[in-house]
Coordinates of C-alpha atoms and ligand atoms in Angstrom, one line a residue:
X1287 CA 34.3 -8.1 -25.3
X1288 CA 34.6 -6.1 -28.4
X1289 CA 31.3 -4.9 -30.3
X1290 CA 30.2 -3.0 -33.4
X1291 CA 30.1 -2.4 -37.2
X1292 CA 32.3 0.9 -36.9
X1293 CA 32.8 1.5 -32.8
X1294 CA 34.3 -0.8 -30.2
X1295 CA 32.1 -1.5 -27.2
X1296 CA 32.6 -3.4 -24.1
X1297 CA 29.3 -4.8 -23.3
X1298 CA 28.2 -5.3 -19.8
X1299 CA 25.1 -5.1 -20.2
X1300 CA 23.9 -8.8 -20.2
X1301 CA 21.3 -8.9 -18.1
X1302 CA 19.3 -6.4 -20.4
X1303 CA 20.2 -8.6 -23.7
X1304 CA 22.6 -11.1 -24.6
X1305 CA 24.4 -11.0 -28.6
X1306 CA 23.6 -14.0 -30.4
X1307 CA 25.1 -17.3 -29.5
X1308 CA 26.9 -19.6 -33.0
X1309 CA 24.7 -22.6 -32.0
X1310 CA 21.6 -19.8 -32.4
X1311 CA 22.3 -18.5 -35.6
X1312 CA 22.8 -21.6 -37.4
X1313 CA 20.1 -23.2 -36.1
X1314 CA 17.9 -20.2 -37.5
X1315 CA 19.9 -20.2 -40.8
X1316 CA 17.8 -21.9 -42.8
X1317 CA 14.7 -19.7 -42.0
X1318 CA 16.6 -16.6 -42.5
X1319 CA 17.7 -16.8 -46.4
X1320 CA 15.2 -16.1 -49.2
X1321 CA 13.6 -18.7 -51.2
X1322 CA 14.7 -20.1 -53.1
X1323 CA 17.6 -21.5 -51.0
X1324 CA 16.0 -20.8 -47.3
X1325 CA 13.3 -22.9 -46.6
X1326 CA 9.8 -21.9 -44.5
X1327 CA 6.4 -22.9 -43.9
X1328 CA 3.9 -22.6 -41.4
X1329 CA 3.9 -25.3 -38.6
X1330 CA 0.0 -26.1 -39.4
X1331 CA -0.3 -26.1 -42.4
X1332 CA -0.5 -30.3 -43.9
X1333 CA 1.7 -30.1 -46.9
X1334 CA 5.1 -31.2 -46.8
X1335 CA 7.0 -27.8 -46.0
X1336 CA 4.7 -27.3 -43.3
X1337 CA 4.9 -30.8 -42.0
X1338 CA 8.9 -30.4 -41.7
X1339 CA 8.3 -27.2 -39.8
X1340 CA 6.4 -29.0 -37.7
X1341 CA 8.9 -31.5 -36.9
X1342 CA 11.6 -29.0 -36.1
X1343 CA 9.0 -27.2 -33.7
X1344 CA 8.1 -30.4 -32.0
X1345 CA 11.7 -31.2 -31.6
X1346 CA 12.7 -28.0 -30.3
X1347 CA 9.9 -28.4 -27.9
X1348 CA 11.3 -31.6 -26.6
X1349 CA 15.0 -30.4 -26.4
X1350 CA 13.7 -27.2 -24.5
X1351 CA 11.9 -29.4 -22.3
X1352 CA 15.0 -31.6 -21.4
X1353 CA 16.9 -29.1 -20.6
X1354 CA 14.9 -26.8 -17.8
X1355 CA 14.0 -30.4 -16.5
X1356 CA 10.2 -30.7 -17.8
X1357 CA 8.5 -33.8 -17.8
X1358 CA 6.9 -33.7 -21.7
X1359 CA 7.5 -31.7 -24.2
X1360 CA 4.0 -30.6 -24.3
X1361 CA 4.9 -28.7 -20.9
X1362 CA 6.6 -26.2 -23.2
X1363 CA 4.4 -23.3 -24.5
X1364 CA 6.4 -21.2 -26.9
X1365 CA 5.5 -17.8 -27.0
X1366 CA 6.9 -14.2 -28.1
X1367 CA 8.9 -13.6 -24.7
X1368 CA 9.3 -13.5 -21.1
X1369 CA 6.6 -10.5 -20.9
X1370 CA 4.3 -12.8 -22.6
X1371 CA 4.6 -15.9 -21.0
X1372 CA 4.7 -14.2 -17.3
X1373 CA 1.2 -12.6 -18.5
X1374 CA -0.2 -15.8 -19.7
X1375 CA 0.7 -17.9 -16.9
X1376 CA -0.4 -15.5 -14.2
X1377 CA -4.0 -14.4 -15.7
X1378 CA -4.1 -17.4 -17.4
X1379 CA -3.9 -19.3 -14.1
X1380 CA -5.6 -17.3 -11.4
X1381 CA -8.8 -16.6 -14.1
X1382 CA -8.6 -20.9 -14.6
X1383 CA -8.6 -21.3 -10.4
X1384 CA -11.4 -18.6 -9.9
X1385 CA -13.0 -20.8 -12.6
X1386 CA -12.2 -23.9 -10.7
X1387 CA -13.6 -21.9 -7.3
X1388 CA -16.8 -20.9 -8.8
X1389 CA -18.0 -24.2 -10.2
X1390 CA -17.2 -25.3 -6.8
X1391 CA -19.5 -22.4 -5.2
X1392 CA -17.2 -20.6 -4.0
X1393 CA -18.0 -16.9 -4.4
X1394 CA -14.8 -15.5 -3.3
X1395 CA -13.0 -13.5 -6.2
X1396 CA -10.0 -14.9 -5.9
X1397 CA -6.2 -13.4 -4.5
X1398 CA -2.9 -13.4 -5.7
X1399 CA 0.2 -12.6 -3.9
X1400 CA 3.5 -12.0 -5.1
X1401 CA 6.8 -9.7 -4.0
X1402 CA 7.6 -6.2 -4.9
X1403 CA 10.8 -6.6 -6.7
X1404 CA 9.2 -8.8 -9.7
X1405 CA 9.8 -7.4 -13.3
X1406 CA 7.3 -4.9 -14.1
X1407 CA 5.3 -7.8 -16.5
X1408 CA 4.3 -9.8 -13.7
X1409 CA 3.4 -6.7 -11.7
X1410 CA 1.4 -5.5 -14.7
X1411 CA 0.4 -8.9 -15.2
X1412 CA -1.0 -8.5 -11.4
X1413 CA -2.7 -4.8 -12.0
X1414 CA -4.4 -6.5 -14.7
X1415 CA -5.8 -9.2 -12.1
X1416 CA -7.3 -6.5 -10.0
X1417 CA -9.0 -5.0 -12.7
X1418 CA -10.8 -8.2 -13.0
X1419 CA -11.8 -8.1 -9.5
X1420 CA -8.7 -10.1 -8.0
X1421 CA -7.0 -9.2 -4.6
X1422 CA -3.5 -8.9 -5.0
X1423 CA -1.0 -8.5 -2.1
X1424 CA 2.7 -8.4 -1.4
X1425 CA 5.1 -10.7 0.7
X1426 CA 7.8 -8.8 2.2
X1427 CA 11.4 -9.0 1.2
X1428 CA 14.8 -8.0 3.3
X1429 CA 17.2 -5.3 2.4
X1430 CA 19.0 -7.9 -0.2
X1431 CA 15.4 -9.4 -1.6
X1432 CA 15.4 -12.1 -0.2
X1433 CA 12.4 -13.9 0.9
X1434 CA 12.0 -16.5 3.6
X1435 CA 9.1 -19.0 3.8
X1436 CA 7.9 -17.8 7.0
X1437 CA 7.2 -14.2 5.3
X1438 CA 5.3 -16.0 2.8
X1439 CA 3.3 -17.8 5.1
X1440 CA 2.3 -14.8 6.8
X1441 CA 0.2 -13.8 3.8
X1442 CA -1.1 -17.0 2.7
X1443 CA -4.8 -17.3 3.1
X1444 CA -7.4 -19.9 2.2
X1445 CA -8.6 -17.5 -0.9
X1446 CA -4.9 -17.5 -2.2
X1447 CA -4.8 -18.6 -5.4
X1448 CA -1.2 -18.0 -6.9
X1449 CA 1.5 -17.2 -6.1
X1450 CA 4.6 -15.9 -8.3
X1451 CA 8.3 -14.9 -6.9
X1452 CA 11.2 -14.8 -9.5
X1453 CA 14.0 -17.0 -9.3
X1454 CA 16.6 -14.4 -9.7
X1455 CA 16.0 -10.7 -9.4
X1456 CA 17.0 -9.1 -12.7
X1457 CA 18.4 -5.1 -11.5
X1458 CA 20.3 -6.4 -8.2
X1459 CA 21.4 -10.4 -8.9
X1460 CA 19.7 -11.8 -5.8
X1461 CA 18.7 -15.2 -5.5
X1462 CA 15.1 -16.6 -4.0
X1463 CA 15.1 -19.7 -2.8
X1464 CA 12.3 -21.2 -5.4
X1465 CA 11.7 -24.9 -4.2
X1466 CA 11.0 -23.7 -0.5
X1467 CA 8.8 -20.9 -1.2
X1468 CA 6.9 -23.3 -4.5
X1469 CA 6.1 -26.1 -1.8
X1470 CA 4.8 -23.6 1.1
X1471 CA 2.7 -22.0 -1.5
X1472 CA 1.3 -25.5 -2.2
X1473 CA 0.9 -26.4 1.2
X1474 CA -1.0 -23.4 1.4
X1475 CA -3.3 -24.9 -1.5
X1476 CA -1.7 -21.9 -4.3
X1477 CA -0.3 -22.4 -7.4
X1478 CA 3.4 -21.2 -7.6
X1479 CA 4.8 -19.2 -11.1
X1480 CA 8.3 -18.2 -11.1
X1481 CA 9.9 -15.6 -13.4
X1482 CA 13.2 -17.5 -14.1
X1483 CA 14.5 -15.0 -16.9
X1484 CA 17.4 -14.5 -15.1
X1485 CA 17.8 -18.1 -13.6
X1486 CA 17.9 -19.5 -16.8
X1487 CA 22.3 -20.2 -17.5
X1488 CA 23.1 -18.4 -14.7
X1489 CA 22.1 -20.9 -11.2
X1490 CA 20.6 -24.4 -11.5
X1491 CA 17.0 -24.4 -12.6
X1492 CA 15.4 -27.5 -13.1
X1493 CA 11.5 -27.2 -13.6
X1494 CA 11.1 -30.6 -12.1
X1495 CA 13.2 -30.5 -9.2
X1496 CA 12.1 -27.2 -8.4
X1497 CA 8.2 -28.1 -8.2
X1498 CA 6.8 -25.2 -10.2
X1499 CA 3.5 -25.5 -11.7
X1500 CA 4.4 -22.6 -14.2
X1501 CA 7.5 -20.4 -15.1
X1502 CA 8.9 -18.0 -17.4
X1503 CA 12.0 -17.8 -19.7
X1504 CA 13.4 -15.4 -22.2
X1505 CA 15.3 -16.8 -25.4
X1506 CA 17.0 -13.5 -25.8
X1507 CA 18.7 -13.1 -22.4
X1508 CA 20.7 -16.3 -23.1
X1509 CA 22.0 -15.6 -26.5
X1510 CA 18.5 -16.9 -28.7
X1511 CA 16.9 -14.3 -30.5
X1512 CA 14.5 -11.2 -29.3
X1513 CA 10.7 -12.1 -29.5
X1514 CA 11.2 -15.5 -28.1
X1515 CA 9.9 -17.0 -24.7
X1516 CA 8.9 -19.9 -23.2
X1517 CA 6.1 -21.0 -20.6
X1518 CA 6.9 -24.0 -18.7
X1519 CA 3.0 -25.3 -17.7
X1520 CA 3.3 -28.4 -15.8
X1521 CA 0.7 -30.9 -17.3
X1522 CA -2.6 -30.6 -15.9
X1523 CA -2.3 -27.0 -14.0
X1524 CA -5.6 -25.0 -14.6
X1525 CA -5.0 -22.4 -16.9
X1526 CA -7.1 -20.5 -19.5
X1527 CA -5.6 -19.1 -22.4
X1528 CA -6.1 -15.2 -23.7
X1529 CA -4.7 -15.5 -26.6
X1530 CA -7.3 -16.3 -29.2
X1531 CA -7.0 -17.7 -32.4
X1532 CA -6.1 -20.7 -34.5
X1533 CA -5.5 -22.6 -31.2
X1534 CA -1.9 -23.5 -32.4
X1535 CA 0.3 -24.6 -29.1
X1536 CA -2.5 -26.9 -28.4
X1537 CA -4.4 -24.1 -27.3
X1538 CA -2.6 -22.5 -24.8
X1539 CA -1.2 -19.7 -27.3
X1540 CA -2.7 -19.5 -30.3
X1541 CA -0.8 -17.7 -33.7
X1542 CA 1.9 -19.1 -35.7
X1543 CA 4.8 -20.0 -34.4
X1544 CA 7.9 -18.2 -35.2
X1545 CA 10.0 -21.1 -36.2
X1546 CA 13.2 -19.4 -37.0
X1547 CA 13.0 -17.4 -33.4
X1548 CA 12.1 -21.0 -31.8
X1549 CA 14.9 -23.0 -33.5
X1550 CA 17.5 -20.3 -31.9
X1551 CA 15.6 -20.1 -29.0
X1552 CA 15.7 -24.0 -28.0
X1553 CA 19.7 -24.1 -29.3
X1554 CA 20.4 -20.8 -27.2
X1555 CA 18.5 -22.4 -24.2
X1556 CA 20.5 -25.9 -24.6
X1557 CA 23.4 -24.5 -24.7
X1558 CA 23.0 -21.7 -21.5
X1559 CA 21.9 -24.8 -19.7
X1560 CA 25.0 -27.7 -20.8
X1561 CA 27.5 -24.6 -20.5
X1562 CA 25.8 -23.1 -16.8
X1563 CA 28.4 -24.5 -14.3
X1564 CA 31.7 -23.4 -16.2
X1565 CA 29.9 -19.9 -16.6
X1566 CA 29.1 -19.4 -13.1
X1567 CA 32.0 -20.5 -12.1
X1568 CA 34.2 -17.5 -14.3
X1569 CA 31.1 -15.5 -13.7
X1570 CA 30.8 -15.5 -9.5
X1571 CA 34.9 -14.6 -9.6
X1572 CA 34.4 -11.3 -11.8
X1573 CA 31.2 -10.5 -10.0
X1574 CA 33.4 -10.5 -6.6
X1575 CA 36.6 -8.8 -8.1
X1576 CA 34.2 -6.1 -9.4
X1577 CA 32.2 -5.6 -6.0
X1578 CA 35.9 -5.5 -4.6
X1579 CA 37.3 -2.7 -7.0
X1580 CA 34.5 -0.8 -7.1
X1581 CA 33.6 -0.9 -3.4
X1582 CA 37.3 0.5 -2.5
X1583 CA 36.2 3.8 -4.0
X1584 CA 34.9 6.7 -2.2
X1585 CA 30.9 7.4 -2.7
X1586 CA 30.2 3.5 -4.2
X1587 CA 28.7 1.0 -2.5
X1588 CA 27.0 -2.5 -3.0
X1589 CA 23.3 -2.0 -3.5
X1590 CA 23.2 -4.7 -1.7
X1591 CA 24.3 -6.4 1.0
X1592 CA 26.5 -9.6 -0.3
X1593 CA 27.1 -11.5 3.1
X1594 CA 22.9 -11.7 3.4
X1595 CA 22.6 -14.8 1.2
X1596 CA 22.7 -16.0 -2.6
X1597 CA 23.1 -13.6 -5.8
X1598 CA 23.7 -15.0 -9.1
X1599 CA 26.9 -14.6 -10.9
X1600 CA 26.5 -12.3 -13.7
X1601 CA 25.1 -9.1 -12.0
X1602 CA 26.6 -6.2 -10.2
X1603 CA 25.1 -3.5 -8.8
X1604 CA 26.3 -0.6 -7.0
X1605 CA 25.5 3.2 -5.8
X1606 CA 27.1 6.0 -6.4
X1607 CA 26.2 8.9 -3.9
X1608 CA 25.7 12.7 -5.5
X1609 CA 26.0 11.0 -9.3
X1610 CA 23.0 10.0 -11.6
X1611 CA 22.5 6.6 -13.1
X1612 CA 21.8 8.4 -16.6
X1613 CA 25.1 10.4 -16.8
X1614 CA 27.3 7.8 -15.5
X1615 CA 25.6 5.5 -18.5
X1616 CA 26.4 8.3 -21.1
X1617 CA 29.6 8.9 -19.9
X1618 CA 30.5 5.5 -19.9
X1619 CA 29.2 4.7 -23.3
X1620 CA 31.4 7.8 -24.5
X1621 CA 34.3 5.6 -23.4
X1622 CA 32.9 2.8 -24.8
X1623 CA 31.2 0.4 -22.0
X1624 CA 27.3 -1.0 -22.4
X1625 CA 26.0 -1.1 -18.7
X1626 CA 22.5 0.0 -17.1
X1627 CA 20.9 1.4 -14.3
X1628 CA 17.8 -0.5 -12.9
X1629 CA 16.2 -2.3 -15.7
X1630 CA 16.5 -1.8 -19.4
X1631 CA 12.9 -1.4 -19.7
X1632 CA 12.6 1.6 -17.2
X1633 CA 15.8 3.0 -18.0
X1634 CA 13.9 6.0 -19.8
X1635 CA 12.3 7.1 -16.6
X1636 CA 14.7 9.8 -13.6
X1637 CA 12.7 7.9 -10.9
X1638 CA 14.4 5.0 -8.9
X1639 CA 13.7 1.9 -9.7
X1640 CA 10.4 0.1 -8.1
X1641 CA 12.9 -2.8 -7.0
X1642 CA 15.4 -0.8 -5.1
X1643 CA 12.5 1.5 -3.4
X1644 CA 11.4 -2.2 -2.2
X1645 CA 14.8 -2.5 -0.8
X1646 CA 14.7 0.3 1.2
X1647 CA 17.3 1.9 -1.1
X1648 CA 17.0 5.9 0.3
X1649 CA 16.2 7.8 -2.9
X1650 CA 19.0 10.3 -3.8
X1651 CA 21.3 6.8 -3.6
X1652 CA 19.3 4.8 -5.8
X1653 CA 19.7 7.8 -8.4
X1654 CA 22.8 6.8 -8.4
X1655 CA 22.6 2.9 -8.8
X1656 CA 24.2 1.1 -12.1
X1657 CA 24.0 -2.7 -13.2
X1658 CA 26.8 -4.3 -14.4
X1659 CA 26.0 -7.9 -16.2
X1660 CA 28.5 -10.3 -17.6
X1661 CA 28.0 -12.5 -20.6
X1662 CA 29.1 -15.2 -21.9
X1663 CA 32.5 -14.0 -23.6
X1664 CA 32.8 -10.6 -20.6
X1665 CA 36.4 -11.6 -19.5
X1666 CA 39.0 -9.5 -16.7
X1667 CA 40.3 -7.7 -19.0
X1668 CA 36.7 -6.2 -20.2
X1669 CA 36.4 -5.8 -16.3
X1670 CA 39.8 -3.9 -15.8
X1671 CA 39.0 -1.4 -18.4
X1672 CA 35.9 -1.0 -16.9
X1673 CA 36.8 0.0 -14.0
X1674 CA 39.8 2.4 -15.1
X1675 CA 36.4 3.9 -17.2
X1676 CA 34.4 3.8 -14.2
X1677 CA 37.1 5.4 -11.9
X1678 CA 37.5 8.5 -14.5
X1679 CA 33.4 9.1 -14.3
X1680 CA 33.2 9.5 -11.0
X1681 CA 36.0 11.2 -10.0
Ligands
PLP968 N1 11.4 -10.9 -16.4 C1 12.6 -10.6 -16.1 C2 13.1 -10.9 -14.7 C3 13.4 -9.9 -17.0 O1 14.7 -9.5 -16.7 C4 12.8 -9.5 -18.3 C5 13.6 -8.7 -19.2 O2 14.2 -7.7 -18.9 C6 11.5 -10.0 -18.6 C7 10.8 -10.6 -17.6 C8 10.9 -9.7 -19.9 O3 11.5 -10.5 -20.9 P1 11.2 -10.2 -22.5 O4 12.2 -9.2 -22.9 O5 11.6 -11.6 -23.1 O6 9.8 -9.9 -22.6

């Protein structure tokens, strides 16, 4: 895949952002040219341009809603992105149960659990909670990050209000096993949030089948625009809002929407959805042909280990003993190629990432990790060059 105004890229770097996808663009066209040929207005307002915002909000709210397998379209809570929407659900849920708790005279504060290789904004999300007097505790993981039910039940306890396990795990690919570990949280009498910003195109991930009461998804990481999310609330699931305002999103999220973002957002998602099986298909066949190549060299390894159980199609990760993550990203962009180490977001920082640490990843190795996400449009031949690029690094 070729990128850039006056350079040539290869980007493999999916899993920190996606380009834009056609359907995106043009449905955000509109909202994007000056007046007097681009049309606006705010979704609230009662005037005419405002009430035909409105009715392209509401429908992208019901189209978003069909397609990650909500029940109504007032399930859908749009907001400015993943980071957002895993705050809201998290605070906003454990502060509505402690609520819920209290009025019921129970004086217990209230605890939380989740696993140690979430993205850093439901961890945050969870640093926050203890601040506000919440326990918050960790279910153990394998070497792979994988979590069985039995692990879970281990720390379920009667105070255990939430609990919130991603979908997919965004620096190493694997896969948890959502439904299983949603309906022993709920037999435990916890809520259950999943982060499913890497779920979302990539496995099947179907609100409603799955039994969430909340989840997470990022427009941008699908081909929608930056500065999108969306919070899948399932009707009825306590929840208190801390955003403030105009009360616009019925009250869950108040400010105004961004309708331009949310018109790409619910194409980008509709499409990543309808287009899913074809592109894990082509997806799961570079991911393995990459492991291969890469794995035949002396030094690299898999980060983790691939026989242990499900890993979504579009990431590759592998360590590189006595190199560093940073050059090997340098050097490869000086060639040309757009991958990662870790996460994007703590990319700036020398220290291994919290996710492979939680892996049991020793630390001079995890120095040495890159992530290697396919897109849409990443084909072999991206892949071959990358590795002839790859092989020239590290020798
Ligand atoms: N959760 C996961 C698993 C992610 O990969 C990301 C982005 O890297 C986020 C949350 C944050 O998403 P956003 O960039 O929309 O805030």
């Amino acid at each position: 895949m070729l990128f850039g105004s006056n350079r040539t890229y290869i980007y493999l770097d999916n899993a920190a952002t996606t380009p834009l996808c056609d359907a995106a663009a043009e449905a955000m066209a509109p909202y994007m040219k000056a007046a007097p040929d681009g049309t606006f207005g705010n979704a609230n307002s009662l005037h005419s341009i405002g009430r035909e915002a409105f009715s392209e909000l509401e429908d992208a709210r019901a189209r978003v809603a069909r397609a990650l397998g909500a029940q109504r379209p007032d399930e859908i809570v749009f907001t400015s992105g993943a980071t957002e929407a895993d705050n809201a659900a998290i605070v906003g849920m454990a502060l509505a149960e402690r609520d819920r708790g209290r009025l019921r005279g129970n004086a217990a504060s209230g605890r939380v659990v989740m696993s140690r290789i979430e993205h850093h904004a439901v961890l945050h999300s969870a640093a926050m909670l203890k601040r506000l007097g919440f326990e918050v505790d960790f279910v153990d993981n394998d070497a792979s990050g994988h979590i069985g039910v039995e692990a879970l039940e281990r720390v379920m306890r009667e105070d255990t209000v939430l609990v919130s396990i991603m979908a997919v795990n965004n620096e190493v690919g694997t896969v948890l096993d959502t439904a299983a570990l949603a309906e022993a949280a709920h037999r435990h009498g916890a809520l259950f949030h999943a982060d499913a910003v890497q779920a979302l195109g990539k496995i099947p991930f179907n609100v409603g089948a799955l039994g969430v009461d909340a989840a997470s998804f990022s427009s941008h990481k699908v081909g929608g625009p930056q500065g999108v999310g969306v919070m899948y609330l399932k009707t009825r699931t306590p929840f208190v809002a801390y955003m403030a305002g105009g009360g616009q999103e019925r009250g869950m999220r108040s400010g105004t929407q961004n309708i331009a973002g949310i018109l790409g957002c619910a194409a980008a998602v509709e499409h990543a959805v309808a287009f899913q099986p074809a592109f894990a298909e082509r997806a799961a066949k570079l991911r393995d042909s990459l492991y291969q190549e890469l794995c035949s060299l002396p030094k690299v390894s898999a980060t983790v280990r691939l026989e242990s159980g499900e890993f979504a199609p579009h990431i590759v990760n592998v360590c590189v003993s006595g190199m560093e993550s940073q050059t090997m990203i340098l050097q490869l962009d000086l060639r040309g190629f757009c991958v990662s180490g870790g996460s994007a977001c703590s990319s700036n920082s020398l220290d291994p990432s919290h996710v492979l640490s939680a892996l049991g990843v020793k630390r001079n190795l995890a120095q040495g990790s890159l992530r290697i996400s396919f897109g849409e449009i990443t084909d072999e031949a991206d892949v071959a060059s990358f590795v002839e690029a790859f092989k020239e690094v590290v020798s």
